[in-house]
Coordinates of C-alpha atoms in Angstrom, one line a residue:
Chain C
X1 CA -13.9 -21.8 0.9
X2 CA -15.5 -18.7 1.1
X3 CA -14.8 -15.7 -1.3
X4 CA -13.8 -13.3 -1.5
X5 CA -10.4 -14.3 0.2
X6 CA -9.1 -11.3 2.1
X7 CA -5.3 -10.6 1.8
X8 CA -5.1 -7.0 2.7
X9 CA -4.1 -8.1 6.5
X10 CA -1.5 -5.1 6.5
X11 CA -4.8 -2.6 5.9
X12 CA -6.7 -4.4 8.6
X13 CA -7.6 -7.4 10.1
X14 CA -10.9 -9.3 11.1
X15 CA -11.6 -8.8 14.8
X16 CA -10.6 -12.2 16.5
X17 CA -14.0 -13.8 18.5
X18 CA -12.3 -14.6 21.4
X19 CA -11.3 -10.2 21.4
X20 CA -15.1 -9.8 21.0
X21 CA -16.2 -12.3 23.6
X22 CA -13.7 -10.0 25.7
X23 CA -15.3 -7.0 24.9
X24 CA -19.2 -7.5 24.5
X25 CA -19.8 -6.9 28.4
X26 CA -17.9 -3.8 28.5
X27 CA -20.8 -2.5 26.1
X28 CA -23.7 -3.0 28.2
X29 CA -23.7 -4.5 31.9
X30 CA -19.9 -3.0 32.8
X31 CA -20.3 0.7 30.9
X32 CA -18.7 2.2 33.7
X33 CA -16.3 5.5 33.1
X34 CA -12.5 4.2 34.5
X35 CA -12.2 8.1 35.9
X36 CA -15.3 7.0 38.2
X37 CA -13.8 6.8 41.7
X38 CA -16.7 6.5 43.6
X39 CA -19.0 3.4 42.7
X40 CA -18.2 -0.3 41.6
X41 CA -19.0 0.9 38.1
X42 CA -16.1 3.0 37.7
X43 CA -14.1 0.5 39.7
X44 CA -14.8 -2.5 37.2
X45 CA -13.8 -0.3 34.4
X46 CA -11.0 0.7 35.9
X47 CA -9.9 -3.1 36.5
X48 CA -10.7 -3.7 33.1
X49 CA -8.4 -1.2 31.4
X50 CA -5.4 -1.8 34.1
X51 CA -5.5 -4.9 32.7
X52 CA -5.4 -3.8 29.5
X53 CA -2.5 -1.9 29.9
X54 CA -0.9 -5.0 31.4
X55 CA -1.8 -7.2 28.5
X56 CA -0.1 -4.3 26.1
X57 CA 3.0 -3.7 28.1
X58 CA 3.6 -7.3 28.3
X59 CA 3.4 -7.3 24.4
X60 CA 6.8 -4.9 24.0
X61 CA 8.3 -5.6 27.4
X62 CA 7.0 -2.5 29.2
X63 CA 6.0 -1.5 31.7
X64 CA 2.1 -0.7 32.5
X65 CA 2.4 3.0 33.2
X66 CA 4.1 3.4 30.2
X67 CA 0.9 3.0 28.2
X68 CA -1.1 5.5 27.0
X69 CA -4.5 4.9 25.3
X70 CA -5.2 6.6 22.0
X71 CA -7.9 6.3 19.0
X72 CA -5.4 4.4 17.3
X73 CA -1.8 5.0 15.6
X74 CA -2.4 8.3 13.8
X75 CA -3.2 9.8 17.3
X76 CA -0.3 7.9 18.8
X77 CA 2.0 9.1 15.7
X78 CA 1.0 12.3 15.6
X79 CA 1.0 12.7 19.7
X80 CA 4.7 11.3 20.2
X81 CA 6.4 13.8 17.3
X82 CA 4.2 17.2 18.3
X83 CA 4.0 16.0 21.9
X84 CA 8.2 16.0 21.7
X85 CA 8.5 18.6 19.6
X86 CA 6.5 21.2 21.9
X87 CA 8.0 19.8 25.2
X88 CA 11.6 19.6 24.0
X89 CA 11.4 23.0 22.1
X90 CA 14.7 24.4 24.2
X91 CA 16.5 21.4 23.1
X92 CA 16.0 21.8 19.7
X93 CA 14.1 21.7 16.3
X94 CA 15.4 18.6 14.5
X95 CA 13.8 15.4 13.8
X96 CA 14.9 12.6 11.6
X97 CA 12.4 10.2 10.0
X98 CA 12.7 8.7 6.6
X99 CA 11.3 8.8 3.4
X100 CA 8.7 5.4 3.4
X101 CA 7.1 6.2 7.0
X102 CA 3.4 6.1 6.9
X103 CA 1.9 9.5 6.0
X104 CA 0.5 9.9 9.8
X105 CA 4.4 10.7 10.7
X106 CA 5.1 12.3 7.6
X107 CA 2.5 14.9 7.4
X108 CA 3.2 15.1 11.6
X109 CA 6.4 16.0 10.1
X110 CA 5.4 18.5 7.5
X111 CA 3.0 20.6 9.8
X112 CA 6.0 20.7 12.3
X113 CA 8.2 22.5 9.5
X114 CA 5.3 24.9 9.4
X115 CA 5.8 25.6 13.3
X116 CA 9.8 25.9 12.7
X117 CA 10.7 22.0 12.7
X118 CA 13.6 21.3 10.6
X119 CA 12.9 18.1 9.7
X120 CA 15.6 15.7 7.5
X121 CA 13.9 13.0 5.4
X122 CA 16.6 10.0 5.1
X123 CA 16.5 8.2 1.4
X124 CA 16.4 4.7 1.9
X125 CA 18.3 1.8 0.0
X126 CA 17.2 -0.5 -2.6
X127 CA 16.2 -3.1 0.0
X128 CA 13.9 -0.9 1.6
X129 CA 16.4 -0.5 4.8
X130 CA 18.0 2.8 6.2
X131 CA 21.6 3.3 6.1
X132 CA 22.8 3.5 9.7
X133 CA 25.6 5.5 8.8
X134 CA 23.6 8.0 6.9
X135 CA 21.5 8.5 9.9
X136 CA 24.1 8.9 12.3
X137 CA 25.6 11.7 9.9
X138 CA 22.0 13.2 9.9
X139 CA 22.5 13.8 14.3
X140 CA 23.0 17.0 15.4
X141 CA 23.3 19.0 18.4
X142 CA 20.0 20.2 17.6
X143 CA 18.3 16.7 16.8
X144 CA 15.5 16.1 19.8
X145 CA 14.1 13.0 18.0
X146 CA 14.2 10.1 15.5
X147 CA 11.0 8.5 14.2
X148 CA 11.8 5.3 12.2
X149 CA 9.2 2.7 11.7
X150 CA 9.8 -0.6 13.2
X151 CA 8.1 -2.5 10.1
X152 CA 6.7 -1.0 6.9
X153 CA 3.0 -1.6 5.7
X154 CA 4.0 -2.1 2.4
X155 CA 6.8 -3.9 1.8
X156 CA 7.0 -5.5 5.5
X157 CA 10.8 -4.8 5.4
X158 CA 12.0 -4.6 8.9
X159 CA 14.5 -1.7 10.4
X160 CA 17.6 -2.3 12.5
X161 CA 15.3 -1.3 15.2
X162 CA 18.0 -2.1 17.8
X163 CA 20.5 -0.4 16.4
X164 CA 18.6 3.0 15.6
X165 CA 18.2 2.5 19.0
X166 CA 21.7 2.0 20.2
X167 CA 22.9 5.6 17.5
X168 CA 20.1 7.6 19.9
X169 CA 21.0 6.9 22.9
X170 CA 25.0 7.8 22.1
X171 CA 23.8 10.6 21.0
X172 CA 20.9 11.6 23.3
X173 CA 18.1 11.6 21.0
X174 CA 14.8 10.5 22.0
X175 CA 13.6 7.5 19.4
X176 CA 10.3 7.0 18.2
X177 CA 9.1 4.1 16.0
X178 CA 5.7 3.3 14.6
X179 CA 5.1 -0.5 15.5
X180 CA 1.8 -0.6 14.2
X181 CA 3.0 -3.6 11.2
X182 CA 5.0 -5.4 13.8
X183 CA 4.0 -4.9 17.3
X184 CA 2.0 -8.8 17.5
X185 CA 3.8 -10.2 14.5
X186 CA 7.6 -10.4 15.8
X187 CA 9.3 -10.3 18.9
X188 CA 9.1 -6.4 20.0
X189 CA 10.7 -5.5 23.1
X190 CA 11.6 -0.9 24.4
X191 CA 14.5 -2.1 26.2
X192 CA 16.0 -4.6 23.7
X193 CA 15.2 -2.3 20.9
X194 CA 16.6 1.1 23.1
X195 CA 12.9 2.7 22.2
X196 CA 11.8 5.8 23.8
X197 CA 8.4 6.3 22.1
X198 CA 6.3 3.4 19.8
X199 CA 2.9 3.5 18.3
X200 CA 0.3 0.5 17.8
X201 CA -2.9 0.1 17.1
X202 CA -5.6 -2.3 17.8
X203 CA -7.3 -3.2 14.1
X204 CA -4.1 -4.7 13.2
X205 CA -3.6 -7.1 15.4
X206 CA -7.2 -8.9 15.5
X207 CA -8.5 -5.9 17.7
X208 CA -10.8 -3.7 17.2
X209 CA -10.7 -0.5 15.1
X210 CA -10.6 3.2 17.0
X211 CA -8.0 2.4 19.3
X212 CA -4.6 2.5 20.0
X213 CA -2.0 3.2 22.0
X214 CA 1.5 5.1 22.9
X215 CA 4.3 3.6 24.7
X216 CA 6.0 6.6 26.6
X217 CA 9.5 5.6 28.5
X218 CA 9.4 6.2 32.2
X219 CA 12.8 5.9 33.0
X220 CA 16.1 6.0 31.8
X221 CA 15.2 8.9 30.4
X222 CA 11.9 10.0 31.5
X223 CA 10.1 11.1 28.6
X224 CA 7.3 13.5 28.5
X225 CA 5.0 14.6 25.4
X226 CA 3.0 17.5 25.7
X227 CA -0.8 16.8 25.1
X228 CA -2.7 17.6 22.2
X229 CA -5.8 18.1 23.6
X230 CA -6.9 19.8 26.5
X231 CA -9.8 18.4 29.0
X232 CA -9.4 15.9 31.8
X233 CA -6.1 15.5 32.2
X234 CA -6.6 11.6 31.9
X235 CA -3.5 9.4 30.9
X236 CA -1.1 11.2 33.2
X237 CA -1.8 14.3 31.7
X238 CA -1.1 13.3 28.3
X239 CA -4.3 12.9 26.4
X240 CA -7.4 13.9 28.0
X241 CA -10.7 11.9 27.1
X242 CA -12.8 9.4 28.5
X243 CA -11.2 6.1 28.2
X244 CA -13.2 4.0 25.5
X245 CA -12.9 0.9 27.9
X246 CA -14.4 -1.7 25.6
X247 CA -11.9 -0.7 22.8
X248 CA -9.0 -0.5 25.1
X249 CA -10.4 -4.3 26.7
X250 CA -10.1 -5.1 23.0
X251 CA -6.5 -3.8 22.4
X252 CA -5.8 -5.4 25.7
X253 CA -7.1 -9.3 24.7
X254 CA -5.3 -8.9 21.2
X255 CA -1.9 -7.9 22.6
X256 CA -2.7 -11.3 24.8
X257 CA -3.2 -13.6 22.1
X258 CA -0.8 -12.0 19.8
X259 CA 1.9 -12.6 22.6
X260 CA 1.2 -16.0 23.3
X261 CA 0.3 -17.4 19.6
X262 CA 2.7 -15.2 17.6
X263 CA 5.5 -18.1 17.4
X264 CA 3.4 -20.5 15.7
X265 CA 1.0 -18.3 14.4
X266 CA 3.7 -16.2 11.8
X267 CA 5.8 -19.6 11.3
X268 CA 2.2 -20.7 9.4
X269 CA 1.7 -17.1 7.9
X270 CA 5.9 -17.5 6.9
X271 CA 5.0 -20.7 4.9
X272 CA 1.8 -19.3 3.3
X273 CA 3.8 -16.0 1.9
X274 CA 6.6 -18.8 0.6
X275 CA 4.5 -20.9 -1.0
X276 CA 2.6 -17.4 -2.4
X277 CA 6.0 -16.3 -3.8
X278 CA 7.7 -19.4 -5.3
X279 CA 4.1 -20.0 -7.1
X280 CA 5.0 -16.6 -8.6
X281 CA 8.4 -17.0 -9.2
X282 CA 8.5 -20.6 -10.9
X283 CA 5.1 -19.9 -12.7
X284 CA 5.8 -16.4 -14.0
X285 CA 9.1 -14.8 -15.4
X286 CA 9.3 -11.3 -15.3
X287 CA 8.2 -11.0 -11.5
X288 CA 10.3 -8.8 -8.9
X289 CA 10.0 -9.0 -5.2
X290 CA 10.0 -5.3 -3.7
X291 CA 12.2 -4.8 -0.4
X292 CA 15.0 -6.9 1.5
X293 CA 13.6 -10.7 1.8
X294 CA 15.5 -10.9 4.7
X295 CA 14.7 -8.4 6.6
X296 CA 10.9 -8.8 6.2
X297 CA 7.7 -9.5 7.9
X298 CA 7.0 -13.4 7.7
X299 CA 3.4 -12.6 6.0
X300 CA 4.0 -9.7 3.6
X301 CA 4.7 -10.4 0.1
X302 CA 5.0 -6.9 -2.3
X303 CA 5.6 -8.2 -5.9
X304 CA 5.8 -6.0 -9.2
X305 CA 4.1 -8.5 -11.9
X306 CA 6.0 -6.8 -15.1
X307 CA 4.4 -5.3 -18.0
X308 CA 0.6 -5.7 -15.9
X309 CA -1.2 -2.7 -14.9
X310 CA -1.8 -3.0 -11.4
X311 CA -5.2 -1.9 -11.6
X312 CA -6.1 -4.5 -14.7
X313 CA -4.8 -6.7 -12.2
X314 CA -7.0 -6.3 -9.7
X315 CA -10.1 -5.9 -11.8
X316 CA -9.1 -9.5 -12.8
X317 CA -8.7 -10.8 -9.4
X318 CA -11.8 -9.7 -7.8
X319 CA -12.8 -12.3 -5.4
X320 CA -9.6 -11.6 -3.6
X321 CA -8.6 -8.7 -1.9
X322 CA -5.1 -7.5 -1.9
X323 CA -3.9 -3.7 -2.4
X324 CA -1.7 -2.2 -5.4
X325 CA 1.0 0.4 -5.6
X326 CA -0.1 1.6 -8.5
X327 CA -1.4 5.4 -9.3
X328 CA -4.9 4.4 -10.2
X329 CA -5.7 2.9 -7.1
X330 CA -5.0 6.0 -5.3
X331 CA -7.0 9.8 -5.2
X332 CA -3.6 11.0 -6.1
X333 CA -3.0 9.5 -9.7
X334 CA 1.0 8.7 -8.0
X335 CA 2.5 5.3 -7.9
X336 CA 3.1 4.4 -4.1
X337 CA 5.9 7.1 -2.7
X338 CA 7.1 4.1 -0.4
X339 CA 7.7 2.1 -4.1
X340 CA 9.9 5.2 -5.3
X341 CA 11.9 5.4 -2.5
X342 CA 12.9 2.2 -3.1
X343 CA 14.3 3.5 -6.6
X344 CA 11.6 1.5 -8.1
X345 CA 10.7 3.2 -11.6
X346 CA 7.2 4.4 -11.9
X347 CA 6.7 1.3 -14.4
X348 CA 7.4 -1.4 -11.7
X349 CA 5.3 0.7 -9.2
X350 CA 2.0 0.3 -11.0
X351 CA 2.3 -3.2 -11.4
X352 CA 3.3 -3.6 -7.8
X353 CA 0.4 -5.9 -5.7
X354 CA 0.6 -6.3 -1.5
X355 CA 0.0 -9.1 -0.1
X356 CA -1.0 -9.6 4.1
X357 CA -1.1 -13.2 5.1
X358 CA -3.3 -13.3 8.5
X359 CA -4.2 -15.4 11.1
X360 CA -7.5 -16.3 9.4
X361 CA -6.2 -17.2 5.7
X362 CA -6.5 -21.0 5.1
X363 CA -3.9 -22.9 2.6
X364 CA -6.8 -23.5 0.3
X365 CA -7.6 -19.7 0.3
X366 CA -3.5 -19.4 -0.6
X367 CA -3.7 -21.7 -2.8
X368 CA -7.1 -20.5 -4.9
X369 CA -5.4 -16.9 -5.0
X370 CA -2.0 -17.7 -6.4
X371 CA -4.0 -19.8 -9.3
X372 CA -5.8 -16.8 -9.9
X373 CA -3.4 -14.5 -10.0
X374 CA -1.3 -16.8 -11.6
X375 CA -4.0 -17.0 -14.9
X376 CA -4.9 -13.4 -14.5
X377 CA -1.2 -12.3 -14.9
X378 CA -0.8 -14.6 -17.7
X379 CA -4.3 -12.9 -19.9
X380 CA -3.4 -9.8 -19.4
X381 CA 0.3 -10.5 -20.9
X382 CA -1.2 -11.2 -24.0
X383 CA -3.0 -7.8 -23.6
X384 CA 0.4 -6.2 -23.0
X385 CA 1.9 -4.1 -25.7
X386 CA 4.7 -4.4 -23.5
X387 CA 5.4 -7.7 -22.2
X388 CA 4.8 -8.6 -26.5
X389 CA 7.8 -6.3 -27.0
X390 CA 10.0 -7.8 -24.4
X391 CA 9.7 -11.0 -25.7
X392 CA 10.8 -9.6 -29.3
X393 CA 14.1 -8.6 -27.7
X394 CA 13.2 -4.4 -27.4
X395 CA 14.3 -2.5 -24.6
X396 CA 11.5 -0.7 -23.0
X397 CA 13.8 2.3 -21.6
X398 CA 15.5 2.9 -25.0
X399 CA 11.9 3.3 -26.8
X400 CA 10.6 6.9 -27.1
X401 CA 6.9 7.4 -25.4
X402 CA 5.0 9.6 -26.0
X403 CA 4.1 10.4 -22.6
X404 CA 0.8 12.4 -22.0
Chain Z
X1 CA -14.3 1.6 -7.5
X2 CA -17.1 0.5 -9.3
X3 CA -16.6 -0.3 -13.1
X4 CA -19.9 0.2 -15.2
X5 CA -20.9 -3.3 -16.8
X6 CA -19.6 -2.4 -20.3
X7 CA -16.0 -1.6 -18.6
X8 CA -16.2 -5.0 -17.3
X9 CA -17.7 -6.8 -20.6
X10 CA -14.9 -5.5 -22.8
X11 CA -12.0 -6.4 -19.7
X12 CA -13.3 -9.7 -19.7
X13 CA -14.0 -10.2 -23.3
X14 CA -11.6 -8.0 -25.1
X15 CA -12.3 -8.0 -28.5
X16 CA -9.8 -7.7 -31.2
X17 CA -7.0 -8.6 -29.3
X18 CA -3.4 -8.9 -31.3
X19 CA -0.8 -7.4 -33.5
X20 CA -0.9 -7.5 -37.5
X21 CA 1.8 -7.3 -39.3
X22 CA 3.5 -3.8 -38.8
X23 CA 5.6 -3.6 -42.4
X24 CA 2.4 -4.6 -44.3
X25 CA 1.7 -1.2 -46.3
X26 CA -1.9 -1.4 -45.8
X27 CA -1.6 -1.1 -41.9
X28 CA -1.2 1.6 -39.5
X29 CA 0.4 1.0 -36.4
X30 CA -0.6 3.9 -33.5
X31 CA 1.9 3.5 -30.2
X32 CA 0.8 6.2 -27.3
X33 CA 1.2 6.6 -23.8
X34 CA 4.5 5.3 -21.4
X35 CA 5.0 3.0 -18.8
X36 CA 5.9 5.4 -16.0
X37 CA 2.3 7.0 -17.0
X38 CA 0.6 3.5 -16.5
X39 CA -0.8 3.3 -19.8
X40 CA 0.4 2.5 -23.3
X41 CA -1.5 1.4 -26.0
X42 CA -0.6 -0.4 -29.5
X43 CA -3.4 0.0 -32.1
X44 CA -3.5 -1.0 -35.2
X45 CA -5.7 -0.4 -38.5
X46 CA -5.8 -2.6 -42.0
X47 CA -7.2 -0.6 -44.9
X48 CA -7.8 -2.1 -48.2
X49 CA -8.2 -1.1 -51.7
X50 CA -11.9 1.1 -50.7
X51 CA -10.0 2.8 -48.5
X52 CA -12.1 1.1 -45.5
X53 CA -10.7 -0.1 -42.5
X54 CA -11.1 -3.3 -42.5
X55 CA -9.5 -5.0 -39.9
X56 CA -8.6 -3.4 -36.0
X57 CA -6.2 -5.0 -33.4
X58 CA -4.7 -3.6 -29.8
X59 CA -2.9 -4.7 -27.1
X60 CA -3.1 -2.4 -24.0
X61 CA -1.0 -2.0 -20.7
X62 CA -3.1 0.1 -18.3
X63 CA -6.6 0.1 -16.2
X64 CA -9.7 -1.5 -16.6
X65 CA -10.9 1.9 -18.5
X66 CA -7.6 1.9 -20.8
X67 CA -8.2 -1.9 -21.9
X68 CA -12.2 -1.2 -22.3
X69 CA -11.5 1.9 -24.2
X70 CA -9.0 0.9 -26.5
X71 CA -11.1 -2.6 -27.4
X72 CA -14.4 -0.7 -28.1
X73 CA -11.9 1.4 -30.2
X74 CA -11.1 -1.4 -32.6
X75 CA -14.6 -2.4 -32.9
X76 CA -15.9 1.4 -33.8
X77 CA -13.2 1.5 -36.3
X78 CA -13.8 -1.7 -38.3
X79 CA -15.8 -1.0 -41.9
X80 CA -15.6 2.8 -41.5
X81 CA -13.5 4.8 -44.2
X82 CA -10.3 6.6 -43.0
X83 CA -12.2 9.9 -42.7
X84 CA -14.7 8.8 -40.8
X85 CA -12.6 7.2 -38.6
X86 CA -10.7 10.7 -38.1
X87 CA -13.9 11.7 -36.7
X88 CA -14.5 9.8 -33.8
X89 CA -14.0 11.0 -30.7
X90 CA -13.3 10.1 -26.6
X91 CA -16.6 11.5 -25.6
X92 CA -18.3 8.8 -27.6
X93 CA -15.7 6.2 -25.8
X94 CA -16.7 8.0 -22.7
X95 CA -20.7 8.3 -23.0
X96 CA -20.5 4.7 -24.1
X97 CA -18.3 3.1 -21.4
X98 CA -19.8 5.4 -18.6
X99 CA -16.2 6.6 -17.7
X100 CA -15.8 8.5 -14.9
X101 CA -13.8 11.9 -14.8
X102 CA -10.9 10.6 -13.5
X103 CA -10.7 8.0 -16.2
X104 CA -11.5 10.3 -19.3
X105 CA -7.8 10.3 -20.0
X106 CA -8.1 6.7 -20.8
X107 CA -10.5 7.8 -23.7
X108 CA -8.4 10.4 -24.5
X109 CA -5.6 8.3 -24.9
X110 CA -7.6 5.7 -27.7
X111 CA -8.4 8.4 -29.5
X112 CA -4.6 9.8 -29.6
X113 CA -4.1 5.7 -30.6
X114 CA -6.2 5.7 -33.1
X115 CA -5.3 9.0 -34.9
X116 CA -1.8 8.0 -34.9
X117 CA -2.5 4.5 -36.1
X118 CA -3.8 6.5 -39.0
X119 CA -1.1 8.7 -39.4
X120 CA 1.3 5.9 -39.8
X121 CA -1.4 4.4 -42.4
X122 CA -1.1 7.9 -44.3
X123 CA 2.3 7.8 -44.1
X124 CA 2.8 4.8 -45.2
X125 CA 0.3 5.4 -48.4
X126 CA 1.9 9.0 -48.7
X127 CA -1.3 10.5 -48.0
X128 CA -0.8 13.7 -46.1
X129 CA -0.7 13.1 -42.5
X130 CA -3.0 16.5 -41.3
X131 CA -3.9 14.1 -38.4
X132 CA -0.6 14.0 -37.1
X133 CA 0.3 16.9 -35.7
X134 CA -3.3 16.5 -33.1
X135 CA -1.2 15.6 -29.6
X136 CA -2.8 16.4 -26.5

């Protein structure tokens, strides 16, 4: 076994060698530009990214013209909610997203609201799921479009997809969802799902980084997005730029794999994050799983280890890499906003640790890191002014702190 | 983020670790910090008969920096008099753990621990507590 063991698979993911292999003579012998219509160069390229685009739209049950290639999900994000906003303007101003969407649709959001967006920001429940009714209450007359994530990258709890779907079209709202988490990992498919707009991206999914792509519905409704950036008029129109046709062969060979492999591939990543969490929850008391179980990516695990700084934790637990909700991991200094929505208090937030089980991560590797954390968890306890007073019967939220 | 090699020494080798007996006259007990905040440290001082401090314990929730400051803490404070132990301050925690500026407020917070570990000491004793009133 090799360490460190990387568990962060919901930050990125290796790229897979068979992607690479894919991609390696799109670098040098076949560096043709797709928008070449005159030579075999441009024609190879061309090939290459049309069958790309099949490989992706065969992912989510799409269609190939319905792809459009991007730098990656922050592009895509940020080109479906401006891109709707701008070419729906006599519609209205209203979008719906919710409160534990990744900050590339949030921030979409809050520059819209500069621009005259009203934008409402649904709470979410203590499972980490969105309360259907809440969002249908949210629809108005001047609602253009919803933006829900299909899977979040934190807790892996995964939306009523489908039924957001079903509540937009009743009501005629275009629906957006950022796939990035689940696009590859379960079954995602626009009609099924009723989804006008979704985002992914290719580092997730054992493709490379710096590339993306944009779902757009073609029919029933046509939807449009109005470009972001002006120039070629590549992508029908909607984002200009030379393709980056080893990336998108990349994105392309992923979305392959990921669709033929995903069955067996997440029912072994499933049985890794089990074994991960009942190591935790027989071996350790005081351990609470954040989000629905149910509703959940098979390889995320998001687990508040009580009365442990999540930093400490990781310090301790340096051969293995896996990401923390807590404030000192961040520029900020805030425990992880997705964490408080949950109405997690700030304590449980900062001892809050993610785990993302990938297609790469052995059993021994699982193995080797629960026993870690396992002993780590265990020292710093008997660091823990806290965890000491637990155990002598106090209750932490009757104490008075003397917060600074 | 990198952690200078004394951070890491006292994480992995706290020293002092543990509680002493908090209705014993003769020692102080210093609580600061909160859990929503991400750090909270217990530090504790024995005094005898001299008046020095001669034994120092803490148990620490919070970061790398919080743990390393509050264990180089107890080992400042042991053998030095009351007074002197008044006198130290975060910068020396700071200068001598290589803290960055983002964690100063981990030093910041030991020395807030071990003033008020005092200040329960004086209490106790019914010295007057002039330490006390020092919050940040």
């Amino acid at each position: 076994m090799k360490l460190p063991v990387y568990l962060d698979n919901h930050a990125t993911t290796p790229l897979d060698p068979r992607v690479l292999q894919a991609m390696l003579p799109y670098f040098t012998e076949k560096f043709g530009n797709a928008a070449s219509r005159n030579h075999s160069f441009g024609w190879e390229a061309e090939e290459a990214v049309e069958k790309a685009r099949k490989q992706i739209a065969d992912l989510i049950g799409a269609h190939p013209k319905e792809i459009i290639f991007t730098s990656g999900a922050t592009e895509s994000n940020n080109l479906a909610i401006k891109g709707v906003f701008q070419m729906y303007a006599e519609k209205g101003n209203h979008i719906i997203t919710a409160a534990t969407e990744h900050k590339a649709v949030l921030d979409t959001c809050k520059h819209l609201e500069q621009e005259g967006a009203r934008v409402t920001y649904l709470p979410l429940k203590g499972d980490g799921l969105i309360d259907l009714d809440m969002l249908r209450e949210a629809i108005t007359d001047k609602t253009i479009l919803v933006s829900i994530m299909y899977a979040n990258n934190e807790i892996g709890v995964v939306q009523p997809v489908a039924e957001i779907g079903r509540i937009c079209k009743e009501r005629g709202v275009l629906f957006h969802t950022d796939a990035v988490q689940a696009a590859g990992k379960i079954p995602v498919d626009v009609n099924r799902d009723g989804v006008h707009l979704l985002s992914l991206s290719g580092h997730k999914i054992y493709g490379p980084k710096g590339v993306g792509a944009l779902y757009v519905r073609r029919k029933g409704p046509r939807v449009q997005v109005t470009a972001q950036m002006d120039g070629g008029g590549h992508e029908r129109g909607m984002r200009s730029g030379t393709l980056n046709v080893p990336g998108i062969v990349g994105l392309g060979e992923a979305c392959e794999i990921a669709r033929l492999e995903m069955d067996q591939e997440m029912a072994r990543a499933g049985e890794l994050r089990d074994y991960l969490k009942n190591r935790f929850l027989t071996e350790l008391d005081e351990v609470f799983i954040n989000g629905s179980m149910e509703h959940r990516l098979p390889h995320n695990l998001n687990i508040s280890f009580a009365y442990v700084e999540g930093e400490s934790l990781l310090m301790g637990i340096n051969d293995i890499a896996v990401s923390s909700g807590s404030a000192c991991t961040s520029a900020t200094l805030e425990p992880s906003y997705v964490l408080k929505a949950l109405g997690l208090g700030d304590d449980l937030a900062h001892t809050s640790i993610r785990f993302g089980i990938g297609r790469f991560n052995t059993r021994e590797e699982v193995e080797y890191s629960a026993n870690r954390l396992i002993e780590v968890v265990k020292k710093l306890r008997e660091l823990s002014p806290l965890y000491e007073m637990v155990k002598e019967g106090i209750d932490l939220s009757k104490v008075q702190w003397t917060a600074h | 983020m990198a952690y200078s090699n004394k951070v890491l020494d006292h994480y992995n080798n706290p020293r002092n670790v543990g509680s002493l007996d908090k209705s014993d006259p003769n020692v102080g007990t210093g609580m600061v910090g909160a859990p929503e905040c991400g750090d909270v440290m217990k530090l504790q001082i024995k005094v005898n008969g001299a008046g020095i401090i001669e034994d120092a314990k803490f148990k620490t929730f919070g970061c790398g920096s919080a743990i390393a400051s509050s264990s180089l803490a107890t080992e400042m404070l042991k053998g030095k008099t009351v007074d002197e132990a008044l006198a130290i301050r975060n910068t020396e925690l700071v200068s001598e753990l290589s803290l960055p500026p983002v964690k100063i407020h981990c030093s910041v917070l030991a020395e807030d621990a071990i003033k008020a570990a005092i200040a329960d000491y004086k209490k106790k004793t019914g010295a007057p507590a002039e330490a006390a009133a020092q919050v940040h």
